[in-house]
mmCIF file of C-alpha atoms and ligand atoms in Angstrom:
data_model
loop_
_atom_site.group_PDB
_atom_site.id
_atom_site.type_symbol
_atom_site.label_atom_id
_atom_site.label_comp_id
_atom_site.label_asym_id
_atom_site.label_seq_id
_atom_site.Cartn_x
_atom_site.Cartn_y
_atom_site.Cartn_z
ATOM 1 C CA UNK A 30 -20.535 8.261 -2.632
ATOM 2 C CA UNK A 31 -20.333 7.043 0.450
ATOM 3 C CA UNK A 32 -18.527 5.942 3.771
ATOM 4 C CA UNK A 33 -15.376 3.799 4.530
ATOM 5 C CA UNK A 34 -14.651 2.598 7.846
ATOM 6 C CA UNK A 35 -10.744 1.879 7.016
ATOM 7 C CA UNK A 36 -9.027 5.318 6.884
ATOM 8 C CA UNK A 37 -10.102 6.064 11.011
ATOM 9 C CA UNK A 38 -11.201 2.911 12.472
ATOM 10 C CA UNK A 39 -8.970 0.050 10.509
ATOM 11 C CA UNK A 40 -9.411 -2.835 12.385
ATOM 12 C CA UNK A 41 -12.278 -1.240 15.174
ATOM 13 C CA UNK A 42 -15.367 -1.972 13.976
ATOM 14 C CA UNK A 43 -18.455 -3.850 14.561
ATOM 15 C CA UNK A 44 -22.214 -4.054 13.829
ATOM 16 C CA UNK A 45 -23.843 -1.478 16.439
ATOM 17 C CA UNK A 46 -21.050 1.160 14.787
ATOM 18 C CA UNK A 47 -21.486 0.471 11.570
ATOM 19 C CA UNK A 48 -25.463 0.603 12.482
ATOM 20 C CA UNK A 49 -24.107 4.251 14.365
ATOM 21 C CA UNK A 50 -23.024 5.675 10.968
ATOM 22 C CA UNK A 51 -25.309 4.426 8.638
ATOM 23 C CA UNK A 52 -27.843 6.509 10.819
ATOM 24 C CA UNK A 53 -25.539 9.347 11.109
ATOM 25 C CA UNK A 54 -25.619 9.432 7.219
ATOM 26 C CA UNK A 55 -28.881 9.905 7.355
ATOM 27 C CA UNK A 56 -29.165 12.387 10.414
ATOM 28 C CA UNK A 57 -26.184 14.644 9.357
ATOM 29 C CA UNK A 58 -28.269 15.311 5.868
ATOM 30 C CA UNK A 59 -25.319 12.892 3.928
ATOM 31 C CA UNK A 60 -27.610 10.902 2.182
ATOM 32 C CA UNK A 61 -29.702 14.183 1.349
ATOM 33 C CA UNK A 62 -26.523 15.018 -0.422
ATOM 34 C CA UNK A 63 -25.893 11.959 -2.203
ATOM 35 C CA UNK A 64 -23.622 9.542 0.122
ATOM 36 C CA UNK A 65 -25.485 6.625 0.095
ATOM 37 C CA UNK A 66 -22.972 3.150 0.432
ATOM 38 C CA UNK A 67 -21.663 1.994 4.139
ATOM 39 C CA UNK A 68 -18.760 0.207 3.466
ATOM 40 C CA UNK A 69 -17.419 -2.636 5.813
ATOM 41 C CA UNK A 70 -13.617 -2.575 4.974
ATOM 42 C CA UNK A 71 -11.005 -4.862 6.243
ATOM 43 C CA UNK A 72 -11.393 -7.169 9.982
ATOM 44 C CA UNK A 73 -14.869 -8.632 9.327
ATOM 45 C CA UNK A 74 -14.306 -12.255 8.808
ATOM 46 C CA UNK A 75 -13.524 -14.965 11.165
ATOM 47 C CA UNK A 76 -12.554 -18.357 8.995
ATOM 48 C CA UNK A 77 -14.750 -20.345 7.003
ATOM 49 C CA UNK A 78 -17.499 -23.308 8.657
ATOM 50 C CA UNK A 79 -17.227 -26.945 7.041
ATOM 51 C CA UNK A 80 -18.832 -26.020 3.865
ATOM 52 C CA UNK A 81 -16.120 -23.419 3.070
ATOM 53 C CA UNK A 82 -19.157 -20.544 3.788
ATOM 54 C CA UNK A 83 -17.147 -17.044 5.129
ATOM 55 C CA UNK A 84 -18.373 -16.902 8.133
ATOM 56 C CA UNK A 85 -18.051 -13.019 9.839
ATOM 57 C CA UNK A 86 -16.643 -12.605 13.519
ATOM 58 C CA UNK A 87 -19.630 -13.875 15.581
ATOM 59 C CA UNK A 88 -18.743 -11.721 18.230
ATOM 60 C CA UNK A 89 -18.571 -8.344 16.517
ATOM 61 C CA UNK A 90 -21.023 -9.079 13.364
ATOM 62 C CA UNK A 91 -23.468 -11.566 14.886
ATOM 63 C CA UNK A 92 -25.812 -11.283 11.715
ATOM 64 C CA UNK A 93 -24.639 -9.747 8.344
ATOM 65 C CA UNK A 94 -27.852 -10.444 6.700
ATOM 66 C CA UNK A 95 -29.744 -8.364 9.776
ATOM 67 C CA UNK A 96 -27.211 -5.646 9.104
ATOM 68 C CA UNK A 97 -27.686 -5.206 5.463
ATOM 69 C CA UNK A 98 -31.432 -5.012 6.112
ATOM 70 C CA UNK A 99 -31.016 -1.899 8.531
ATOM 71 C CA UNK A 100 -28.758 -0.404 6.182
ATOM 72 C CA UNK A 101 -31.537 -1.123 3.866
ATOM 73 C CA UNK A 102 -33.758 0.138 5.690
ATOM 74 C CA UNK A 103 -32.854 3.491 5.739
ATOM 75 C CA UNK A 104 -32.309 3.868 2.385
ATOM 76 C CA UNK A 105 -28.549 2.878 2.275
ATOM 77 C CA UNK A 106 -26.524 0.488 0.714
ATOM 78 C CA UNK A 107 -24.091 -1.636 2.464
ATOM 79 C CA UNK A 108 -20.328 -3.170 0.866
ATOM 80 C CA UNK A 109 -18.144 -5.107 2.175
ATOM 81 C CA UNK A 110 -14.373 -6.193 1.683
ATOM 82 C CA UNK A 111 -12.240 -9.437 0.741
ATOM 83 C CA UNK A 112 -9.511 -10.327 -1.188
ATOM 84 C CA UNK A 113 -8.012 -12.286 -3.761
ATOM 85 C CA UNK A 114 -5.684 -13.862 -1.968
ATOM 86 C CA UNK A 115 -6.026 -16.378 1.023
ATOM 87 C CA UNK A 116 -5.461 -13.801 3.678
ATOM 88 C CA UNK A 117 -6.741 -9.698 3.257
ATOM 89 C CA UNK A 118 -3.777 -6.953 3.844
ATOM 90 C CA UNK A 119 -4.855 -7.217 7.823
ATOM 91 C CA UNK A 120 -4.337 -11.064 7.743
ATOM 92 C CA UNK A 121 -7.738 -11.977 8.165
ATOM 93 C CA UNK A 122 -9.859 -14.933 5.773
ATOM 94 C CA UNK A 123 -9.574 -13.998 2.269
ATOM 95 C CA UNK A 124 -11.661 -15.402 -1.023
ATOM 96 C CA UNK A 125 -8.856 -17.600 -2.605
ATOM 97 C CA UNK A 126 -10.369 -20.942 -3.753
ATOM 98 C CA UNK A 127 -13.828 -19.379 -2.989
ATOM 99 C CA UNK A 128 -14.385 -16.527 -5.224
ATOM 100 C CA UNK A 129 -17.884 -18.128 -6.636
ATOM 101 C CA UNK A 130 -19.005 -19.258 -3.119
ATOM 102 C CA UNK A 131 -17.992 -15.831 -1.631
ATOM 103 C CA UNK A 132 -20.081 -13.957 -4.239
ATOM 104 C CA UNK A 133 -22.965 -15.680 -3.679
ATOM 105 C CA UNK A 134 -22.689 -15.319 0.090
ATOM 106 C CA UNK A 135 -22.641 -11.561 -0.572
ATOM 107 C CA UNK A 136 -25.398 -11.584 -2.543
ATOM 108 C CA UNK A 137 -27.505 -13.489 -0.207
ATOM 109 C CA UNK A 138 -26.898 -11.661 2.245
ATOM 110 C CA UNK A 139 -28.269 -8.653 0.413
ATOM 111 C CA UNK A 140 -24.150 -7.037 -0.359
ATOM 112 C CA UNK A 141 -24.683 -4.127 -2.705
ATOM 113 C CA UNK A 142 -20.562 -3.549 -3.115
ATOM 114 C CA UNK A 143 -17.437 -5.033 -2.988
ATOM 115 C CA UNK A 144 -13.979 -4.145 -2.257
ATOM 116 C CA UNK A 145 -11.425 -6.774 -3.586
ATOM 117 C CA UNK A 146 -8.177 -6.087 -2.077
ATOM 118 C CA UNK A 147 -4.874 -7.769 -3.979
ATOM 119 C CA UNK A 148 -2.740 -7.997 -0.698
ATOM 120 C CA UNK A 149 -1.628 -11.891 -0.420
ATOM 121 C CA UNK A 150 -2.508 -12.498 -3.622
ATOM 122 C CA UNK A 151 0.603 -11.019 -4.831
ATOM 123 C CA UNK A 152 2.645 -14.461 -3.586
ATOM 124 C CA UNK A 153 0.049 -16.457 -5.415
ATOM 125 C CA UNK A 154 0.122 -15.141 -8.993
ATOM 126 C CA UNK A 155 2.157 -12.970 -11.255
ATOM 127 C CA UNK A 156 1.503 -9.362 -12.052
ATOM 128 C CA UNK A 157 0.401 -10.938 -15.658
ATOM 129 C CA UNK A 158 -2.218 -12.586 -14.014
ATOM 130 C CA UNK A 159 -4.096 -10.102 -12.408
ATOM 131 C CA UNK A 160 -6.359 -9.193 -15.141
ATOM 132 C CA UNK A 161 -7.827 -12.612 -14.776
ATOM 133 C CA UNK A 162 -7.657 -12.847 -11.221
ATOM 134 C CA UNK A 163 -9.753 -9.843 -10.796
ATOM 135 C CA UNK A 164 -12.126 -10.785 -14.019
ATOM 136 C CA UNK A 165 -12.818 -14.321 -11.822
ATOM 137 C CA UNK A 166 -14.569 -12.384 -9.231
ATOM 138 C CA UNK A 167 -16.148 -9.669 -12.181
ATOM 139 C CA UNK A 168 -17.825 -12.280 -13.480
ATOM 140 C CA UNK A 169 -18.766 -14.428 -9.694
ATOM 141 C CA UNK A 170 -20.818 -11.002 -8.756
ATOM 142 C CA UNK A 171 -22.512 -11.178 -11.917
ATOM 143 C CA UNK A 172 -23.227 -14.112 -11.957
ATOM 144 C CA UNK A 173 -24.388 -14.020 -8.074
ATOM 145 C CA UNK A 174 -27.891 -12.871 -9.289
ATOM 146 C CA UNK A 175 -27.811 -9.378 -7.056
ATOM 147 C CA UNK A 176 -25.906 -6.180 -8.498
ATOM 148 C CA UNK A 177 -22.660 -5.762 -6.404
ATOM 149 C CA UNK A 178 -20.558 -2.961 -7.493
ATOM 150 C CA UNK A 179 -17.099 -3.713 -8.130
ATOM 151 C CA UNK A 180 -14.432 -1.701 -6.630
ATOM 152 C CA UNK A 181 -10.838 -3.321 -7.665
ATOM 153 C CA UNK A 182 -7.908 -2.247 -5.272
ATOM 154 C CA UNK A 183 -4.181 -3.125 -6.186
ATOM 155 C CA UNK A 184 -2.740 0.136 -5.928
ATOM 156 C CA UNK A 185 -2.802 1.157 -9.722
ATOM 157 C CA UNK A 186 -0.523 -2.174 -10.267
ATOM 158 C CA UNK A 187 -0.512 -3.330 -14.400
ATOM 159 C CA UNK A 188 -2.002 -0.482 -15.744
ATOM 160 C CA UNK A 189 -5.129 -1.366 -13.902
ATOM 161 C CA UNK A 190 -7.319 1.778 -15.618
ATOM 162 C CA UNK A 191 -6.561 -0.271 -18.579
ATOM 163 C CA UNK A 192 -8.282 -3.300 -18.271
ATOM 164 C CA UNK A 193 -10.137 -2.529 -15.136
ATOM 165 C CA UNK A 194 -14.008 -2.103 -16.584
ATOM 166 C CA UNK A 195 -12.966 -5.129 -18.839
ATOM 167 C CA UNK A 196 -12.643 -7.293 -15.445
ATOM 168 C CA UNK A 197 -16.250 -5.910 -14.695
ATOM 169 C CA UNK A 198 -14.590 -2.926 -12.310
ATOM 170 C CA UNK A 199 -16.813 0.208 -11.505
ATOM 171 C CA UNK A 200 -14.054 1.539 -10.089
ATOM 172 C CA UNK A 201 -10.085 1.088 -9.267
ATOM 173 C CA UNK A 202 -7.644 2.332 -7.004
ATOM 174 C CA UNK A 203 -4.973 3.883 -8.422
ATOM 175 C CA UNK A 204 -1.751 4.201 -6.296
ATOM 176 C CA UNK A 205 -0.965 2.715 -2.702
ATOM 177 C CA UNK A 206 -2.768 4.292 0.298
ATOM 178 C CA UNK A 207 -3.682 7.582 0.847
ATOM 179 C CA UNK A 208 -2.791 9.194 4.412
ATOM 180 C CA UNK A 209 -4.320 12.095 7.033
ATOM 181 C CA UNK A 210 -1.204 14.995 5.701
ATOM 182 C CA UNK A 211 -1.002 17.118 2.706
ATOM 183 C CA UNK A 212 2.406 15.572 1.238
ATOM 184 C CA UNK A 213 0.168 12.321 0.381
ATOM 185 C CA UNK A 214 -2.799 13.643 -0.769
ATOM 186 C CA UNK A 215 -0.835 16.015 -2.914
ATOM 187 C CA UNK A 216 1.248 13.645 -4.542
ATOM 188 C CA UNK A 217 -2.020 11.206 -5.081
ATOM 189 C CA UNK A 218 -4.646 13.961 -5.809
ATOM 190 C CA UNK A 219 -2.589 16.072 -8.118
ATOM 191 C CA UNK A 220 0.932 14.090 -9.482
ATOM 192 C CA UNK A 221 -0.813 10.606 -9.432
ATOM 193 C CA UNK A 222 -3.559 11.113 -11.535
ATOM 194 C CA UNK A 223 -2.284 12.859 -14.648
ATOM 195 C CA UNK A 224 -3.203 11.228 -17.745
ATOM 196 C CA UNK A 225 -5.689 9.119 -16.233
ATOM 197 C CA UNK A 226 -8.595 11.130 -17.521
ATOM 198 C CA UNK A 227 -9.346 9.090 -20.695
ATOM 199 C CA UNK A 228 -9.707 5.666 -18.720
ATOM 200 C CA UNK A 229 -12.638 7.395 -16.612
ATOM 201 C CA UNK A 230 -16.675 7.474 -17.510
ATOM 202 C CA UNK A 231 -19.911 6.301 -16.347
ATOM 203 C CA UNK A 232 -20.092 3.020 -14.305
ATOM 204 C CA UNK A 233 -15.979 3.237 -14.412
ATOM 205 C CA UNK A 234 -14.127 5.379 -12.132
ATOM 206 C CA UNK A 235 -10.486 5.690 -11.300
ATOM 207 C CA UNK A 236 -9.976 5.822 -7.513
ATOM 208 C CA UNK A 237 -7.512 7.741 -5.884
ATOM 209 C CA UNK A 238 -8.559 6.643 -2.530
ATOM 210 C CA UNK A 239 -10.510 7.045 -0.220
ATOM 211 C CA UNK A 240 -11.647 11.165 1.851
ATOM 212 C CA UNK A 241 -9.261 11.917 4.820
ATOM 213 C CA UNK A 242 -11.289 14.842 5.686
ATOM 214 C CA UNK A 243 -12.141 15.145 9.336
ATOM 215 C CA UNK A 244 -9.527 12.791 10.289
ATOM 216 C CA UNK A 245 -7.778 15.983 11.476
ATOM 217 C CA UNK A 246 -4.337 15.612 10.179
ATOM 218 C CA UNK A 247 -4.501 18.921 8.274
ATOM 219 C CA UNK A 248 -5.698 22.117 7.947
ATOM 220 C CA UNK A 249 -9.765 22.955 6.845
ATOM 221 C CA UNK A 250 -8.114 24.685 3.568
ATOM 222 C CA UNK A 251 -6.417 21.305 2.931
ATOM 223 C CA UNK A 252 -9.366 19.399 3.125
ATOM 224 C CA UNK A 253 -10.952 22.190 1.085
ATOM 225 C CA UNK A 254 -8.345 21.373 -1.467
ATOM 226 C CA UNK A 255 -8.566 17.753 -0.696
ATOM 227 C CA UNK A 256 -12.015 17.784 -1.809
ATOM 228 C CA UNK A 257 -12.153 19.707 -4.798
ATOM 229 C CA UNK A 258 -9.642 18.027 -6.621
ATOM 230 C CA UNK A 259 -11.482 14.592 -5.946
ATOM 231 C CA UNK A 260 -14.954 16.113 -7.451
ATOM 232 C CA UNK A 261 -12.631 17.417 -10.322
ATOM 233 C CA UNK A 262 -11.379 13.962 -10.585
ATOM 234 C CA UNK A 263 -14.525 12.517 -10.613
ATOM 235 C CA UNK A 264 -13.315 10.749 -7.638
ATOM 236 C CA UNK A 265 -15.714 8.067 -5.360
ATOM 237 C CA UNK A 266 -16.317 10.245 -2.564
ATOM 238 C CA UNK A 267 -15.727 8.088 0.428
ATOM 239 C CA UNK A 268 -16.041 10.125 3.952
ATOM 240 C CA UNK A 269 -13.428 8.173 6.120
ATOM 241 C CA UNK A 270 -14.064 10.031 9.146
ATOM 242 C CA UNK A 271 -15.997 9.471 12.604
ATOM 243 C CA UNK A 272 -19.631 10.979 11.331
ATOM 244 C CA UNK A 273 -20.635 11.432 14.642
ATOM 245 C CA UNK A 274 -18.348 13.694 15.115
ATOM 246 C CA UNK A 275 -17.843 16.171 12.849
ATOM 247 C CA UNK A 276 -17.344 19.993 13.256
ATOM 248 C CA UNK A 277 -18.787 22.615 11.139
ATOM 249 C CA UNK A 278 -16.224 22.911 8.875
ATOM 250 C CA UNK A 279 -16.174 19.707 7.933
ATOM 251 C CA UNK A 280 -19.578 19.388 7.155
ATOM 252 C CA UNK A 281 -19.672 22.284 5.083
ATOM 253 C CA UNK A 282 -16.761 20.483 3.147
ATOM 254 C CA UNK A 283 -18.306 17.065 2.525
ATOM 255 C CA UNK A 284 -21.629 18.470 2.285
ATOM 256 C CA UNK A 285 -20.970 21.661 -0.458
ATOM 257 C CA UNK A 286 -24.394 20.336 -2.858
ATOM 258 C CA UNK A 287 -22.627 22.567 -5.845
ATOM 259 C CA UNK A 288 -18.647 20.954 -5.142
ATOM 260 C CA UNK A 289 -20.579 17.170 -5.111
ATOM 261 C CA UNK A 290 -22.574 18.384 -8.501
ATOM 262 C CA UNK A 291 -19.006 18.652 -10.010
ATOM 263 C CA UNK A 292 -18.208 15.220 -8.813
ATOM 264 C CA UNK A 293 -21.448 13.533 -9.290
ATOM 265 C CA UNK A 294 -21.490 15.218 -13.341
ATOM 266 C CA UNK A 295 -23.273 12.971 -15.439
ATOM 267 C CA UNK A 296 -21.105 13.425 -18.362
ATOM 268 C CA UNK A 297 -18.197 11.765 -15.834
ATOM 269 C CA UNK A 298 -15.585 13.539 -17.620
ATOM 270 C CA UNK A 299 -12.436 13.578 -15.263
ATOM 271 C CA UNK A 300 -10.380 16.985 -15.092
ATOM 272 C CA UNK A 301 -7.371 17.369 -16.719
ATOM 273 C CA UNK A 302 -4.413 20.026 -15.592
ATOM 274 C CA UNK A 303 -4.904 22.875 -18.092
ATOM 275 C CA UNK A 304 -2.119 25.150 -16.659
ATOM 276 C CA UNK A 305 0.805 25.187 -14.233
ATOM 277 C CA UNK A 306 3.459 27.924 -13.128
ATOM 278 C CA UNK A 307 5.117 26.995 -10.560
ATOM 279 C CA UNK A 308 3.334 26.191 -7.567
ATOM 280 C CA UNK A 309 0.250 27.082 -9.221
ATOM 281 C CA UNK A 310 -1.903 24.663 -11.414
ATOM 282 C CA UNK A 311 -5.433 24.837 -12.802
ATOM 283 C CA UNK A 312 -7.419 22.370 -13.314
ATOM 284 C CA UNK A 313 -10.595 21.916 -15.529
ATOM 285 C CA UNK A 314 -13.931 19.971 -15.791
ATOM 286 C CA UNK A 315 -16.279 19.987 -18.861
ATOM 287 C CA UNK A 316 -19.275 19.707 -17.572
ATOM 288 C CA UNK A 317 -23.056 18.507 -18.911
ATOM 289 C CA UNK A 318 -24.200 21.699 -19.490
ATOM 290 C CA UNK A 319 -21.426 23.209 -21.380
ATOM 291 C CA UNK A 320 -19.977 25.037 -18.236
ATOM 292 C CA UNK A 321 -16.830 24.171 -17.003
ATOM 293 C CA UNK A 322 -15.239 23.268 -13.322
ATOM 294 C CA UNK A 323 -12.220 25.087 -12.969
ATOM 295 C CA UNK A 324 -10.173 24.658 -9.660
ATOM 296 C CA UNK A 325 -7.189 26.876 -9.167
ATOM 297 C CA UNK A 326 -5.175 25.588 -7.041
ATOM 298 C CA UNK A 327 -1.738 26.714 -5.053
ATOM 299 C CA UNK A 328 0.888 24.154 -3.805
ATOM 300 C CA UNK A 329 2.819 26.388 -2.145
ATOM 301 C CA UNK A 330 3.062 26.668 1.637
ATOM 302 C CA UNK A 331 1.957 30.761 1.357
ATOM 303 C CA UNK A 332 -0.759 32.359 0.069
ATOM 304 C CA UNK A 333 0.245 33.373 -3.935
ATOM 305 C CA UNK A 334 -1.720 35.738 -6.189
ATOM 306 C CA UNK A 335 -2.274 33.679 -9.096
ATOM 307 C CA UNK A 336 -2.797 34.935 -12.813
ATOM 308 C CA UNK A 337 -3.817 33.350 -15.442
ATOM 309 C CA UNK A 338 -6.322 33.916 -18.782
ATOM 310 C CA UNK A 339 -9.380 32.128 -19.586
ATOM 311 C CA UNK A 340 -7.581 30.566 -22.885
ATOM 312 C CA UNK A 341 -4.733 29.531 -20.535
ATOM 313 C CA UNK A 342 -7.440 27.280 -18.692
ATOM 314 C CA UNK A 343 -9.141 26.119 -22.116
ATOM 315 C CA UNK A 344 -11.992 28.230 -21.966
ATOM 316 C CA UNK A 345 -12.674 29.661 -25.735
ATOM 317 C CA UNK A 346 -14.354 32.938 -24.382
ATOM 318 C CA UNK A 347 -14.534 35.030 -21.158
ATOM 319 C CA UNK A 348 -17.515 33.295 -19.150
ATOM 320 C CA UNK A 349 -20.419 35.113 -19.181
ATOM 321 C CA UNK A 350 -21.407 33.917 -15.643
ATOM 322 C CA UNK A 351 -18.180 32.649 -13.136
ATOM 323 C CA UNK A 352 -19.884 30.960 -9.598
ATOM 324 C CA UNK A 353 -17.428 30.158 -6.717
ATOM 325 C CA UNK A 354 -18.203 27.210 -5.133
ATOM 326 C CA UNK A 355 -16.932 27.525 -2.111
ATOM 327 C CA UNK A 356 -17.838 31.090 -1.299
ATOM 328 C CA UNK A 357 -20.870 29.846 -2.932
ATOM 329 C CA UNK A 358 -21.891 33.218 -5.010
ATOM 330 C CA UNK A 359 -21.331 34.195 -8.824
ATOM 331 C CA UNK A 360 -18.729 36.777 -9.025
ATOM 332 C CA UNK A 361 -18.161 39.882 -11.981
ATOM 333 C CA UNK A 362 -16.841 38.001 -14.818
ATOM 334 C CA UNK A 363 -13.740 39.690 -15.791
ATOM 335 C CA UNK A 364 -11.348 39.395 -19.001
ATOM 336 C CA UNK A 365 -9.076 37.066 -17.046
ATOM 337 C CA UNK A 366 -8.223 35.288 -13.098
ATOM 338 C CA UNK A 367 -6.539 36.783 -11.088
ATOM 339 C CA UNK A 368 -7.008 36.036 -7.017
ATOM 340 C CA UNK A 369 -4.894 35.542 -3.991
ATOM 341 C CA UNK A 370 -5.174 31.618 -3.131
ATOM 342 C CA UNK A 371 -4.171 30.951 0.461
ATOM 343 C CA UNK A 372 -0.878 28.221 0.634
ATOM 344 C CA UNK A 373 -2.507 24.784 0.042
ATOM 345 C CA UNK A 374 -5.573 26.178 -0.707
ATOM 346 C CA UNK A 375 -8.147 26.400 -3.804
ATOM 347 C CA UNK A 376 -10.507 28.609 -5.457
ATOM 348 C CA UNK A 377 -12.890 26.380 -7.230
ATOM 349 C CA UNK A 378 -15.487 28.031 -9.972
ATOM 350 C CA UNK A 379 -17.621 27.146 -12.279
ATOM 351 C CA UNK A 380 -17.822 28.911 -15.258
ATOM 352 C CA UNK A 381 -20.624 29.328 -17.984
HETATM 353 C C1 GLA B 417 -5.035 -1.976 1.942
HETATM 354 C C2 GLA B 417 -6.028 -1.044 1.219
HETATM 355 C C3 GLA B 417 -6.683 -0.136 2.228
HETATM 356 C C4 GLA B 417 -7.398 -0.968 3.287
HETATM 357 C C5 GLA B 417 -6.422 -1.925 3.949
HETATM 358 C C6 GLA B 417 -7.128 -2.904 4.875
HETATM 359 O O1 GLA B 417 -3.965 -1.257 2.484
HETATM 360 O O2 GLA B 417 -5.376 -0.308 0.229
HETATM 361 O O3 GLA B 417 -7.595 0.733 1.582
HETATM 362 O O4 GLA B 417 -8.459 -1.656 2.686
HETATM 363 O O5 GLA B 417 -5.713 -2.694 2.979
HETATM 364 O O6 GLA B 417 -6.259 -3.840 5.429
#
């Protein structure tokens, strides 16, 4: 859990904003919560001095070593972004020819993540290859005597959620970008992910990108939505918004302590679509402690009463206790759901 400059600032970023949000983090009660990584994404670099070192912009990152030690010190942890190839996706220096050097650079300069972005490496090597290419750098952070947590992104190229913890991956994007409108993060969040379940577990994730909540590009039950089926997931949750400047709503959306526990589960057991009917689809979690997430969710553009029984979802009994997360109180547990779910919006529960 975290935050990502990419999804609202791309290529407009530098040290005292970075500094900005990892304070905000803090401030906003974030970190209470459990986001606790400030990631640097693409735009950092400059080229490299006469010793091949990556050396960052000067003029917008004048120390990265100074930077990591105020993330540091407020508890945080900082990441940063390259790529395989010898350019990133936004043309700037990439780690081709200097995977081993780069790793150690990171880890010097006190790096606790990194995002390793396939972009011009696709002209260099075939899709065969990208196992390896990715397993080079696996094995340069290990080796790079810090622990730097490895987040692969190529787009869900090769099967990556098959061989993507064998390359040392903690996590791995799974489709192209995600963007600020329901039509993408509908197609990612609910048509992208099916059947990915079984390549998911601790220290492993799949990644289906990266929050767009805030970013104001749709409605407060879409991010609602948005959110809860990326804690179902067992998705990284990566705000991508301005923290400075959030309203209530979206606080109370990145910030729901009982939608995170479904995310943050220890048993990291990713849901799996238990129902559909149309528009309609329910989705469910097994949890630690033998409850289960269950969001109900409705594609549709208008509100729909949906029905459905506890078997239909999985569930071997009628719950003896049912808690809405959102709403955030238990409600009567009755022989079977039934509930009028606003168009693109969710009722998540858990159930006991
Ligand atoms: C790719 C990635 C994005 C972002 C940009 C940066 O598109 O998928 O998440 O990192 O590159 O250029």
């Amino acid at each position: 859990m975290g935050w990502n400059s990419w999804n609202k600032f791309g290529c407009g970023i530098d040290d005292a904003m970075i500094r900005e949000m990892a304070g905000t983090l803090v401030s906003s009660g974030m970190k209470a919560v459990g986001y606790e990584f400030i990631n640097i994404d693409d735009c950092w670099q400059s080229g490299r001095d006469k010793n091949g070192m990556i050396q960052p912009d000067a003029k917008r990152f004048p120390g990265m070593k100074a930077l990591a030690d105020y993330v540091h010190g407020k508890g945080l942890k900082l990441g940063i972004y390259s790529s395989p190839g010898p350019k990133t996706c936004a043309g700037f220096e990439g780690s081709y020819g200097h995977e081993e050097q780069d790793a150690r650079t990171y880890a010097d300069w006190g790096i606790d993540l990194l995002k390793y972005d396939w972009c011009s490496a696709g002209k260099l090597y075939k899709p065969e290859q990208m196992h390896s290419v990715y397993q080079k750098m696996g094995a340069a952070l290990q080796a790079a005597g810090r622990p730097i947590f490895y987040s692969i992104c190529q787009y869900g190229l090769a099967e990556v959620w098959k061989w993507g913890a064998q390359a040392g991956g903690n996590l791995w994007r799974t489709t192209t970008d995600i963007g600020d409108n329901w039509n993408r993060m509908e197609e990612i969040g609910f048509d992208r992910q099916l059947h990915l379940a079984p390549y998911a577990g601790p220290g492993h994730w799949n990644d289906p990108d990266m929050l767009e909540v805030g970013n104001g590009g749709m409605s407060v039950e879409e991010y609602r939505t948005h959110m809860s089926l990326w804690s179902l997931l067992a998705a990284p949750l990566l705000a991508g918004n301005d923290l400075r400047n959030m309203s209530r709503d979206v606080k109370s959306i990145l910030m729901n302590p009982e939608v995170i526990a479904i995310d943050q589960d220890p048993l990291g057991n990713e849901a799996t679509r238990a129902w559909k009917r149309g528009a309609a689809e329910v989705w469910s979690r097994p949890l630690q402690d033998g409850s289960v997430a269950l969001g109900v969710f409705n594609r549709g553009d208008t509100a729909h009463e949906i029905q459905f029984n506890w078997a239909d979802a999985g569930l071997h009994r009628t719950p003896a206790r049912i808690r809405d997360l959102w709403l955030r109180k238990d409600i009567v547990p009755v022989s079977s759901f039934s509930g009028e779910v606003p168009g693109h919006g969710v009722v998540l529960l858990r159930t006991w």
